[in-house]
Short mmCIF file of C-alpha atoms in Angstrom, two decimals:
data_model
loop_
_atom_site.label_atom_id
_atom_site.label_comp_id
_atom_site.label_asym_id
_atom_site.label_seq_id
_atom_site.Cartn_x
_atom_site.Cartn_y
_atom_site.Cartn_z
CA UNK A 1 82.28 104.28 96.06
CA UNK A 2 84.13 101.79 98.82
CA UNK A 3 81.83 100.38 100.84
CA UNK A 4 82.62 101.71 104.59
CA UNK A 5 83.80 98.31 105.57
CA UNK A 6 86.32 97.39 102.95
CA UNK A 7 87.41 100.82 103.38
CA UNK A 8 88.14 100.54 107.40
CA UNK A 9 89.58 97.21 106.18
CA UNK A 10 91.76 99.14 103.61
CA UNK A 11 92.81 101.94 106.07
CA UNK A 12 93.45 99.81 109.01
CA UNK A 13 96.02 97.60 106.40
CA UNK A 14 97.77 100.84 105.29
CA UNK A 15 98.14 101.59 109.33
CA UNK A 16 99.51 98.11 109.94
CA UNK A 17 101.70 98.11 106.82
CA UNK A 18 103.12 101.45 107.71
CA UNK A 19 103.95 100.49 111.66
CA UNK A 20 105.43 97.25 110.23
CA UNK A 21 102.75 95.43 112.02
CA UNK A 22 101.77 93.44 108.80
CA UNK A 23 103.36 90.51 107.38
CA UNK A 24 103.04 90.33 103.74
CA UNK A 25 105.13 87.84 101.40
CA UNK A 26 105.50 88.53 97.60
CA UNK A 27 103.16 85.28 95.67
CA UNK A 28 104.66 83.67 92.49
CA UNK A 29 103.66 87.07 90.75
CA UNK A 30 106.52 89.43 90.91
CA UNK A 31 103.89 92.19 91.46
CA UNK A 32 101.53 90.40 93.60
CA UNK A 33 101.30 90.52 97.97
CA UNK A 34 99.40 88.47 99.84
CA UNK A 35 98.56 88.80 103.82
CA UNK A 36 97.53 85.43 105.44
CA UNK A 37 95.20 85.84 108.54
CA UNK A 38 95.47 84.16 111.69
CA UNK A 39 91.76 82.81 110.68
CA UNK A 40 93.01 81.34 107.17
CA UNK A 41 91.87 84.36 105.54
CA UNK A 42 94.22 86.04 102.82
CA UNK A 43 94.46 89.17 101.63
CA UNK A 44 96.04 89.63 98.32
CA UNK A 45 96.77 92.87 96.00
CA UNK A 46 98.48 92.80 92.51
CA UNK A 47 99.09 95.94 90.22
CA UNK A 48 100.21 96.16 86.81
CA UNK A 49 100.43 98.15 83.73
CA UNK A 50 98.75 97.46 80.35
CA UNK A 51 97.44 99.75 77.69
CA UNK A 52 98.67 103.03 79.44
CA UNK A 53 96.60 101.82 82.38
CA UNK A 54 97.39 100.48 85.98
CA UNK A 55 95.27 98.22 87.11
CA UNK A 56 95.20 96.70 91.04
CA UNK A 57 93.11 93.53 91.61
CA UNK A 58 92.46 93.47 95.55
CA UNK A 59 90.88 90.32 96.66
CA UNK A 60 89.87 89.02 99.94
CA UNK A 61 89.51 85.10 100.16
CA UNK A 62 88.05 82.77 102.68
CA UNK A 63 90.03 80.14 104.79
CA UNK A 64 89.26 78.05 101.60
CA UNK A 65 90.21 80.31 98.76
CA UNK A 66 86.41 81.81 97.86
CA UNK A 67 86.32 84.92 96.98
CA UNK A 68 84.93 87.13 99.89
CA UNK A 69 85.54 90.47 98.29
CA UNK A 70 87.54 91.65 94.95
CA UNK A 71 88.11 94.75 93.31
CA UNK A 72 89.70 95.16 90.08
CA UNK A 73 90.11 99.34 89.66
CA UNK A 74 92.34 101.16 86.78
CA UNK A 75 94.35 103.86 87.14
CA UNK A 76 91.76 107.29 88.62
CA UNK A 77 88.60 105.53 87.84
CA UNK A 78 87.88 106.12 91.64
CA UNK A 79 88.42 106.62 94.83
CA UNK A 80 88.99 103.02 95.49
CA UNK A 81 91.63 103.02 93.26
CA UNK A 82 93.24 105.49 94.79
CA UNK A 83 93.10 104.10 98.02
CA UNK A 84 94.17 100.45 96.71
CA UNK A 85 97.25 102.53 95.32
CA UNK A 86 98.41 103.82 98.58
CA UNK A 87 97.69 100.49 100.15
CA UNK A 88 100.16 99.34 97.56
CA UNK A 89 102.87 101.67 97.44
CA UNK A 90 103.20 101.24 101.22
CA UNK A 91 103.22 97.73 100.81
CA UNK A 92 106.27 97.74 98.44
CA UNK A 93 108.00 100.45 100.36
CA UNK A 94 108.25 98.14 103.46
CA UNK A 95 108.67 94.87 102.19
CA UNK A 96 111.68 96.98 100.02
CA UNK A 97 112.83 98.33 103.36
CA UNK A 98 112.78 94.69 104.71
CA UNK A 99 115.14 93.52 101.34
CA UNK A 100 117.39 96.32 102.09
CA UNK A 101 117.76 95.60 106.22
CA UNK A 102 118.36 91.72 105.46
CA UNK A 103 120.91 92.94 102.92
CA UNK A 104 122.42 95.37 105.02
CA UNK A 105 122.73 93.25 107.58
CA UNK A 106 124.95 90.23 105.68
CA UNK A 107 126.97 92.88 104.63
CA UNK A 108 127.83 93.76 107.90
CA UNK A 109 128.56 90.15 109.21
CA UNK A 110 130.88 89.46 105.29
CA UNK A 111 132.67 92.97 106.76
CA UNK A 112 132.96 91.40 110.48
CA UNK A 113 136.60 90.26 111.06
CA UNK A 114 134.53 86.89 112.26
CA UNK A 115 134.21 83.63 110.34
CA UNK A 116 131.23 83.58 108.03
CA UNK A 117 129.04 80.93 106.92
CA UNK A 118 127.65 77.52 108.64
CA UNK A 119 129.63 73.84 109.22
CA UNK A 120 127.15 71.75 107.57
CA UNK A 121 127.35 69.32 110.00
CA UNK A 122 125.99 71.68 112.43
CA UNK A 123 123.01 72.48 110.76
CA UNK A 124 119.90 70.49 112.03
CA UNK A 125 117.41 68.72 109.35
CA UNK A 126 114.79 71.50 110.77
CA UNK A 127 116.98 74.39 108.82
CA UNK A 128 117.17 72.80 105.85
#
């Protein structure tokens, strides 16, 4: 069983996520996501497939990377899982949905009848 905190927490991140009022950035895991608080917290979820399982690993760290709260659930063992699932699926759906806008949207400027692309000498040190 969640405890009722985590699982406020949990909700209140699928709510976010889903409203596109959550910022989260892939880590150097293809599978991994990772939230970073304005208080240096991070939030991070992973799920993967082994052994005819999925398995999510949902951690919560402190400003200094302790661990404040993880879960490691496989696939049904329990409610949390279930939960951590839909946290995740909504998580890929958006940050998918944000691939496919920033795609969509050089396509339409390489289709514009305009000039494409940057003078290098333009570009300030800051942009590189």
């Amino acid at each position: 069983m969640i405890d009722q905190n985590i699982n406020e927490l949990i909700n209140r991140l699928i709510t976010k996520t889903d409203f596109e009022q959550a910022i989260w950035r892939k880590t150097s895991r293809d599978t991994e996501f990772m939230l970073t608080l304005e208080s240096g917290s991070v939030i991070t979820i992973d799920k993967w497939f082994n052994n005819n399982e999925d398995y999510i690993d949902f951690a919560i760290l402190s400003e200094i990377g302790e661990d404040i709260y993880r879960s490691n659930s496989y696939s049904n063992s329990s409610d949390e899982f279930k939960k951590l699932n839909n946290l995740y699926e909504v998580i890929q759906a958006k940050y998918h949905n944000k691939i496919n806008r920033t795609l969509n949207s050089i396509l339409f400027e390489i289709n514009s009848n305009k000039v494409i692309g940057q003078n290098t000498n333009n570009i300030t040190k800051n942009k590189l």
